[in-house]
Amino acid sequence: MAGRNFLFVPGPTNVPDRVLRAMHRAMEDHRSSDFPSLAGPVLESLKKIFKTRSGQAFIFPSSGTGAWEAALSNTLSPGDKVLVARFGMFSHLWIDMAQRLGLEVEVIEAEWGEGAPIERYHEALAADKSHTIKAVLFTHNETATGVTSDVTPIRRALNDARHPALLMVDGVSSIGSIDFRMDEWGVDLAITGSQKGLMLPAGLGIVCASQKALALGSTAKLRRVFFDFGDMQKANTTGYFPYTPSLPLLYGLRESIAMLMEEGLENVFTRHHRLAEGTRRAIKAWGLELCAREPKWHSDTVSAIMVPAGVNGAEVIDVAYRRYNLALGAGLARMAGKLFRIGHLGDMNELMLMGAIAGSEMAMRDVGIKVTPGSGVAAAGEYWRSTAAPLPKRELPPRAPDSQPVQSGTKEKVTAGATR
Ligand code: PLP
């Protein structure tokens, strides 16, 4: 198909040209004397993305799932109890992992489309007087439902109960796109992957661990080899890895962090919010609902859009892809067929997103959903126009007089400053 593919799944996200170019290199010796000058600064600058001074960043050649496993296996022992809410596909998968690793998992079942049930976390922690709960697992942004939950109340719940459990936060689809403050929020293990806000291909699982979490390395008895923090720390202190790292991804990560820092993290978050809000205006104009039930849970990185009863959301996705070269996110597990998702994170601007909104609108009409043509595009466009930053004044060449039509055969006088 001619033209570019429009990638709007909530990860992998679009990789900026600058990052692609940074990754496009011949392979190098990862044990050379030059290698530490790449790895060391990347590990250090990751801390700025997580907003931590005292935490330590680890990069595993894996994905977000590997980072989940690293967080659990480096700090817990078989039979340890963890407390976690299930309110979407990704919180479900983390629960499944914890169970399969041999942990005792206290699951709080919650509605898919709602945020993490803070009150119930609070109750469970307050009731746990003997501190049998060793860790609280929390999904900051549930990518499956487009729901963001505030992390601060969960830290408050731990503090109120004077509970020593670790706080582990999955920030796979938030870190680098939505504000995340590891130190301020008292997060012990913060988890992400390379293919979302960090604008890279999949292939890196990234964890930041607090000093409290690191201290548990000597007592945690879950088996670990590949994901061992101790091995990684030993190698990282000299600037190396305990095994072969992905060179292109490290070069890419250095570039993507530089891009985020140049834009300024706070500006990155504001941009994501504005893009997400425009998308939400479009969804409203279509007369459709988000899966996220209340505005306080609306995600700035992904919108999960409920399709009307009787329509299969998978059809919208299939038509969008085959007819318009637009990749939208699917409904997962119990949301299969009930929704489609537009990922609006990473290297993204208004007109890129307009492509996804226009394409979704066309595909929805193709499968019989009665949305007014142009309604979403208009709503998003007007929102983005009305919230655009003012442009600095610029001197432009004057408009040519209307009364002097160009005669054929006469020499046209070129206005000063005009380009030819
Ligand atoms: N957690 C969340 C919130 C996710 O969105 C994902 C993937 O989309 C994961 C964990 C798993 O990450 P990965 O697919 O990189 O293993």
Coordinates of C-alpha atoms and ligand atoms in Angstrom, one line a residue:
M1 CA 0.0 0.0 0.0
A2 CA 1.4 3.4 -0.9
G3 CA 2.0 6.0 1.8
R4 CA 3.0 5.4 5.4
N5 CA 1.4 3.1 7.9
F6 CA -0.3 5.0 10.7
L7 CA 0.7 3.4 13.9
F8 CA -1.7 4.2 16.7
V9 CA -1.5 1.1 19.0
P10 CA -0.5 2.1 22.5
G11 CA 2.9 0.6 22.0
P12 CA 5.0 0.0 20.1
T13 CA 4.9 3.7 19.3
N14 CA 6.4 5.7 16.5
V15 CA 10.2 5.8 16.6
P16 CA 11.4 9.4 15.8
D17 CA 13.8 9.7 12.9
R18 CA 16.5 11.0 15.3
V19 CA 16.2 7.8 17.3
L20 CA 16.2 5.6 14.2
R21 CA 19.4 7.3 13.0
A22 CA 21.0 6.9 16.4
M23 CA 20.3 3.2 16.4
H24 CA 21.6 2.7 12.8
R25 CA 25.1 1.7 13.6
A26 CA 27.6 -1.1 13.1
M27 CA 27.8 -3.4 16.1
E28 CA 30.6 -2.7 18.6
D29 CA 32.3 -4.6 21.3
H30 CA 30.3 -4.4 24.5
R31 CA 33.5 -5.1 26.5
S32 CA 35.5 -2.4 24.9
S33 CA 37.0 0.4 27.0
D34 CA 34.6 2.8 25.2
F35 CA 31.4 1.0 26.2
P36 CA 31.1 2.5 29.7
S37 CA 30.8 6.0 28.3
L38 CA 27.6 4.9 26.6
A39 CA 26.0 2.7 29.3
G40 CA 26.9 4.7 32.4
P41 CA 25.4 8.0 31.4
V42 CA 22.3 6.3 30.0
L43 CA 21.7 4.5 33.4
E44 CA 22.2 7.8 35.2
S45 CA 19.9 9.9 33.0
L46 CA 17.1 7.3 33.3
K47 CA 16.7 8.5 36.9
K48 CA 15.5 11.8 35.6
I49 CA 12.8 10.1 33.7
F50 CA 11.7 8.2 36.8
K51 CA 12.2 11.3 39.0
T52 CA 14.4 9.6 41.4
R53 CA 17.7 10.7 43.0
S54 CA 18.2 7.8 45.4
G55 CA 16.8 4.9 43.2
Q56 CA 18.9 2.8 40.9
A57 CA 18.0 2.1 37.3
F58 CA 18.3 -1.3 35.7
I59 CA 18.1 -2.1 32.0
F60 CA 17.3 -5.7 31.0
P61 CA 17.3 -6.8 27.4
S62 CA 13.6 -7.9 27.7
S63 CA 10.3 -6.1 27.8
G64 CA 7.9 -4.7 30.4
T65 CA 7.0 -8.3 31.4
G66 CA 10.7 -9.0 32.2
A67 CA 10.8 -5.8 34.3
W68 CA 7.7 -7.1 36.3
E69 CA 9.6 -10.3 36.9
A70 CA 12.7 -8.5 38.0
A71 CA 10.8 -6.4 40.5
L72 CA 9.1 -9.4 42.1
S73 CA 12.0 -11.9 42.0
N74 CA 14.6 -9.6 43.5
T75 CA 12.6 -8.6 46.5
L76 CA 10.3 -11.5 47.5
S77 CA 10.4 -15.1 48.6
P78 CA 8.1 -18.0 47.7
G79 CA 4.9 -17.8 49.7
D80 CA 5.2 -14.1 50.4
K81 CA 1.9 -12.3 50.2
V82 CA 1.3 -9.5 47.7
L83 CA -1.8 -7.3 47.4
V84 CA -3.0 -6.3 44.0
A85 CA -6.1 -5.1 42.2
R86 CA -7.3 -6.6 38.9
F87 CA -9.0 -4.1 36.7
G88 CA -7.7 -4.7 33.3
M89 CA -5.6 -7.1 31.1
F90 CA -2.2 -5.9 32.3
S91 CA -3.0 -5.9 36.1
H92 CA -4.4 -9.4 35.3
L93 CA -1.2 -10.6 33.7
W94 CA 1.0 -9.3 36.5
I95 CA -1.2 -11.2 39.0
D96 CA -0.8 -14.3 36.9
M97 CA 2.9 -13.9 36.9
A98 CA 3.0 -13.4 40.7
Q99 CA 0.9 -16.6 41.2
R100 CA 3.1 -18.6 38.8
L101 CA 6.2 -17.4 40.7
G102 CA 4.8 -19.0 43.8
L103 CA 3.7 -15.9 45.7
E104 CA 0.5 -15.7 47.7
V105 CA -1.6 -13.2 45.8
E106 CA -4.5 -11.3 47.5
V107 CA -6.5 -10.1 44.6
I108 CA -9.0 -7.2 44.8
E109 CA -11.4 -7.6 41.9
A110 CA -12.5 -4.3 40.5
E111 CA -14.5 -3.1 37.5
W112 CA -12.7 -2.9 34.2
G113 CA -13.0 0.8 33.2
E114 CA -12.6 2.0 36.8
G115 CA -9.4 3.1 38.5
A116 CA -7.5 1.1 41.1
P117 CA -9.9 0.7 44.1
I118 CA -7.9 2.7 46.7
E119 CA -10.4 2.3 49.5
R120 CA -10.1 -1.5 49.3
Y121 CA -6.3 -1.3 49.2
H122 CA -6.6 0.9 52.3
E123 CA -8.9 -1.5 54.1
A124 CA -6.7 -4.5 53.3
L125 CA -3.5 -2.7 54.5
A126 CA -5.2 -1.4 57.7
A127 CA -6.4 -4.9 58.5
D128 CA -3.0 -6.5 58.0
K129 CA -1.7 -5.8 61.5
S130 CA 1.0 -8.5 61.4
H131 CA 2.3 -7.2 58.1
T132 CA 2.0 -10.4 56.2
I133 CA 1.6 -8.3 53.0
K134 CA 5.1 -7.9 51.6
A135 CA 4.4 -5.8 48.5
V136 CA 1.6 -3.8 47.0
L137 CA 1.3 -4.0 43.2
F138 CA -0.3 -1.1 41.4
T139 CA -0.9 -0.4 37.7
H140 CA -0.5 3.3 37.1
N141 CA -1.9 3.3 33.6
E142 CA -4.1 0.3 32.6
T143 CA -3.4 0.2 28.9
A144 CA -6.2 -2.2 28.2
T145 CA -9.0 0.2 29.5
G146 CA -7.3 3.6 29.1
V147 CA -7.5 4.2 32.9
T148 CA -4.9 6.1 34.9
S149 CA -5.0 5.8 38.7
D150 CA -3.4 8.3 41.1
V151 CA -0.4 6.7 42.9
T152 CA -0.4 9.1 45.8
P153 CA -3.4 7.7 47.7
I154 CA -1.8 4.2 47.7
R155 CA 1.3 5.6 49.3
R156 CA -0.9 7.4 51.8
A157 CA -2.7 4.1 52.6
L158 CA 0.6 2.5 53.3
N159 CA 1.8 5.4 55.5
D160 CA -1.6 5.6 57.3
A161 CA -1.4 1.9 58.2
R162 CA 2.4 2.3 59.1
H163 CA 2.8 -0.6 56.7
P164 CA 6.3 -1.6 55.6
A165 CA 5.2 -3.4 52.4
L166 CA 7.0 -2.4 49.2
L167 CA 5.2 -0.3 46.6
M168 CA 5.7 -1.7 43.1
V169 CA 4.2 0.4 40.3
D170 CA 3.7 -0.6 36.7
G171 CA 4.4 2.5 34.7
V172 CA 4.8 0.8 31.3
S173 CA 2.4 3.0 29.5
S174 CA 2.8 6.1 31.7
I175 CA 6.5 6.7 32.4
G176 CA 7.9 9.3 30.0
S177 CA 4.4 10.4 28.9
I178 CA 2.4 11.0 32.1
D179 CA 3.9 12.6 35.3
F180 CA 5.6 10.0 37.4
R181 CA 7.5 10.8 40.6
M182 CA 9.2 7.8 42.0
D183 CA 10.9 9.5 45.1
E184 CA 8.0 11.9 45.9
W185 CA 5.4 9.1 45.7
G186 CA 7.6 6.6 47.7
V187 CA 7.6 4.0 44.9
D188 CA 10.0 1.2 45.6
L189 CA 10.0 -0.5 42.2
A190 CA 9.0 1.4 39.1
I191 CA 8.6 -0.5 35.9
T192 CA 8.6 0.4 32.3
G193 CA 9.5 -0.9 28.8
S194 CA 11.2 0.8 25.8
Q195 CA 8.4 0.7 23.3
K196 CA 6.0 3.3 24.7
G197 CA 6.8 6.8 26.1
L198 CA 10.5 6.1 25.4
M199 CA 9.8 6.0 21.7
L200 CA 12.0 2.9 21.0
P201 CA 11.4 -0.5 19.6
A202 CA 10.4 -3.1 22.2
G203 CA 13.4 -4.9 23.7
L204 CA 14.2 -3.2 27.0
G205 CA 12.7 -3.9 30.4
I206 CA 13.5 -1.0 32.7
V207 CA 13.2 -1.0 36.5
C208 CA 14.1 1.6 39.0
A209 CA 14.6 0.3 42.5
S210 CA 14.7 2.2 45.8
Q211 CA 17.4 1.6 48.4
K212 CA 14.8 -0.2 50.5
A213 CA 14.1 -2.6 47.6
L214 CA 17.8 -3.1 46.9
A215 CA 18.5 -4.1 50.5
L216 CA 16.1 -7.0 50.1
G217 CA 18.3 -8.6 47.5
S218 CA 20.2 -10.6 50.1
T219 CA 17.1 -12.1 51.7
A220 CA 14.7 -12.5 48.7
K221 CA 14.6 -16.2 47.9
L222 CA 12.6 -16.3 44.6
R223 CA 14.8 -17.8 42.0
R224 CA 16.4 -15.5 39.5
V225 CA 19.3 -15.6 37.1
F226 CA 18.8 -13.4 34.1
F227 CA 17.0 -10.8 36.1
D228 CA 19.3 -10.7 39.2
F229 CA 19.8 -7.1 40.4
G230 CA 23.1 -8.2 42.2
D231 CA 24.7 -9.5 39.0
M232 CA 23.5 -6.4 37.1
Q233 CA 24.8 -4.0 39.8
K234 CA 28.2 -5.6 39.9
A235 CA 28.6 -5.2 36.1
N236 CA 26.9 -1.8 35.9
T237 CA 29.3 -0.2 38.5
T238 CA 32.1 -0.7 36.0
G239 CA 29.9 0.5 33.1
Y240 CA 29.2 -3.0 31.7
F241 CA 26.5 -5.6 31.5
P242 CA 26.6 -9.2 32.8
Y243 CA 25.7 -10.4 29.3
T244 CA 25.3 -9.0 25.8
P245 CA 23.2 -5.8 25.9
S246 CA 21.3 -4.5 22.8
L247 CA 23.7 -1.9 21.5
P248 CA 21.3 -0.2 19.1
L249 CA 18.6 0.1 21.8
L250 CA 21.1 1.7 24.2
Y251 CA 22.1 4.2 21.5
G252 CA 18.4 4.7 20.8
L253 CA 17.7 5.2 24.5
R254 CA 20.4 7.8 24.9
E255 CA 18.8 9.7 22.0
S256 CA 15.3 9.4 23.2
I257 CA 16.2 10.6 26.7
A258 CA 18.0 13.5 25.1
M259 CA 14.8 14.4 23.1
L260 CA 12.6 14.2 26.2
M261 CA 15.0 16.4 28.1
E262 CA 15.3 18.9 25.3
E263 CA 11.5 19.2 25.2
G264 CA 11.3 19.2 29.0
L265 CA 9.5 16.5 30.8
E266 CA 6.7 18.9 32.0
N267 CA 6.2 20.0 28.4
V268 CA 6.0 16.4 27.3
F269 CA 3.3 15.7 29.9
T270 CA 1.3 18.8 28.8
R271 CA 1.6 17.8 25.1
H272 CA 0.3 14.3 25.9
H273 CA -2.6 15.8 27.9
R274 CA -3.6 18.2 25.1
L275 CA -3.4 15.5 22.5
A276 CA -5.5 13.2 24.6
E277 CA -8.0 15.9 25.4
G278 CA -8.5 16.6 21.6
T279 CA -9.0 12.8 21.1
R280 CA -11.6 12.8 23.9
R281 CA -13.4 15.7 22.2
A282 CA -13.6 13.7 19.0
I283 CA -15.0 10.7 20.8
K284 CA -17.6 12.8 22.4
A285 CA -18.5 14.3 19.1
W286 CA -19.0 10.8 17.7
G287 CA -21.5 10.2 20.5
L288 CA -19.4 7.4 21.9
E289 CA -18.1 6.6 25.4
L290 CA -14.7 5.9 26.8
C291 CA -14.2 2.7 28.7
A292 CA -12.8 4.8 31.5
R293 CA -15.9 5.6 33.5
E294 CA -14.9 8.9 35.0
P295 CA -12.8 11.9 33.9
K296 CA -10.5 11.5 36.8
W297 CA -9.4 8.1 35.3
H298 CA -9.0 9.3 31.7
S299 CA -5.6 8.3 30.4
D300 CA -3.4 10.8 28.5
T301 CA -1.7 8.0 26.7
V302 CA -4.5 5.8 25.4
S303 CA -8.2 6.2 24.8
A304 CA -10.3 3.0 24.8
I305 CA -13.5 3.7 22.9
M306 CA -16.6 1.6 23.4
V307 CA -18.4 0.6 20.2
P308 CA -22.2 0.5 20.2
A309 CA -23.9 -2.8 21.2
G310 CA -24.2 -5.2 18.2
V311 CA -21.0 -3.9 16.6
N312 CA -17.7 -5.9 16.8
G313 CA -14.8 -3.5 17.6
A314 CA -12.5 -5.9 15.9
E315 CA -14.2 -5.1 12.6
V316 CA -13.4 -1.4 13.0
I317 CA -9.7 -2.3 13.6
D318 CA -9.6 -4.7 10.7
V319 CA -11.2 -2.3 8.2
A320 CA -9.0 0.6 9.5
Y321 CA -5.9 -1.5 8.9
R322 CA -6.7 -3.1 5.6
R323 CA -8.4 -0.2 3.9
Y324 CA -6.7 2.8 5.4
N325 CA -3.3 1.5 6.7
L326 CA -4.2 2.6 10.2
A327 CA -3.2 0.4 13.2
L328 CA -5.6 0.8 16.1
G329 CA -5.4 -1.1 19.4
A330 CA -7.7 -4.1 20.1
G331 CA -10.0 -4.8 23.0
L332 CA -8.3 -7.4 25.2
A333 CA -9.7 -10.4 27.1
R334 CA -13.1 -9.4 28.5
M335 CA -13.1 -6.2 26.5
A336 CA -12.5 -8.1 23.2
G337 CA -14.8 -6.7 20.5
K338 CA -16.3 -4.2 22.8
L339 CA -13.8 -1.4 22.1
F340 CA -11.0 -0.2 20.1
R341 CA -8.1 1.9 21.3
I342 CA -6.2 4.9 20.0
G343 CA -2.7 5.2 21.4
H344 CA -1.7 8.9 21.6
L345 CA 1.7 8.6 23.2
G346 CA 5.3 9.1 22.3
D347 CA 6.5 10.9 19.2
M348 CA 3.1 12.5 18.4
N349 CA 1.6 15.7 17.3
E350 CA -1.9 17.0 16.4
L351 CA -1.9 16.2 12.7
M352 CA -0.5 12.7 13.2
L353 CA -3.4 12.1 15.6
M354 CA -5.8 13.7 13.2
G355 CA -4.9 10.9 10.8
A356 CA -6.0 8.3 13.4
I357 CA -9.2 10.2 14.2
A358 CA -10.1 10.6 10.5
G359 CA -9.3 7.0 9.8
S360 CA -11.3 5.8 12.8
E361 CA -14.2 7.8 11.7
M362 CA -14.1 6.4 8.2
A363 CA -13.7 2.8 9.4
M364 CA -16.5 3.2 11.9
R365 CA -18.8 4.4 9.1
D366 CA -17.7 1.5 6.9
V367 CA -18.8 -1.0 9.5
G368 CA -22.1 0.8 10.1
I369 CA -21.5 2.9 13.2
K370 CA -23.5 6.0 12.8
V371 CA -21.0 8.8 13.4
T372 CA -21.4 12.1 11.6
P373 CA -18.6 12.4 9.0
G374 CA -16.0 15.0 10.0
S375 CA -17.5 15.4 13.5
G376 CA -14.5 14.0 15.4
V377 CA -12.0 15.7 13.2
A378 CA -13.8 19.0 13.7
A379 CA -14.1 18.7 17.4
A380 CA -10.4 17.7 17.9
G381 CA -9.2 20.4 15.4
E382 CA -11.2 23.1 17.1
Y383 CA -9.9 22.1 20.5
W384 CA -6.3 22.0 19.3
R385 CA -6.7 25.4 17.5
S386 CA -8.2 27.0 20.6
T387 CA -5.4 25.7 22.9
A388 CA -2.4 26.2 20.6
A389 CA 0.4 28.3 21.9
P390 CA 0.5 31.9 20.5
L391 CA 2.9 32.3 17.6
P392 CA 5.6 34.9 17.9
K393 CA 5.1 37.8 15.4
R394 CA 6.9 37.3 12.1
E395 CA 7.3 39.7 9.2
L396 CA 5.8 38.2 6.0
P397 CA 6.0 39.3 2.4
P398 CA 3.0 41.5 1.4
R399 CA 0.2 40.0 -0.6
A400 CA 0.3 40.9 -4.3
P401 CA -2.3 43.6 -5.3
D402 CA -5.6 42.0 -6.6
S403 CA -6.0 44.5 -9.4
Q404 CA -3.0 43.4 -11.5
P405 CA -3.7 40.0 -12.9
V406 CA -0.7 38.4 -14.4
Q407 CA -0.9 38.7 -18.2
S408 CA 0.3 35.9 -20.2
G409 CA 3.6 36.7 -22.0
T410 CA 4.4 39.6 -19.6
K411 CA 7.3 39.3 -17.3
E412 CA 6.1 38.9 -13.7
K413 CA 7.6 41.2 -11.1
V414 CA 8.8 39.1 -8.2
T415 CA 7.8 40.4 -4.8
A416 CA 10.8 41.0 -2.5
G417 CA 11.2 38.0 -0.1
A418 CA 9.1 35.7 -2.2
T419 CA 10.5 32.3 -2.9
R420 CA 10.7 30.8 -6.4
Ligands
PLP1 N1 2.1 -3.3 31.7 C1 1.4 -2.5 30.9 C2 0.6 -1.5 31.6 C3 1.4 -2.7 29.5 O1 0.7 -1.9 28.8 C4 2.2 -3.7 29.0 C5 2.2 -3.9 27.5 O2 1.6 -3.3 26.8 C6 2.9 -4.5 29.9 C7 2.9 -4.3 31.2 C8 3.8 -5.6 29.3 O3 4.9 -5.1 28.6 P1 5.6 -5.9 27.5 O4 4.6 -6.2 26.4 O5 6.6 -4.9 27.1 O6 6.2 -7.1 28.0

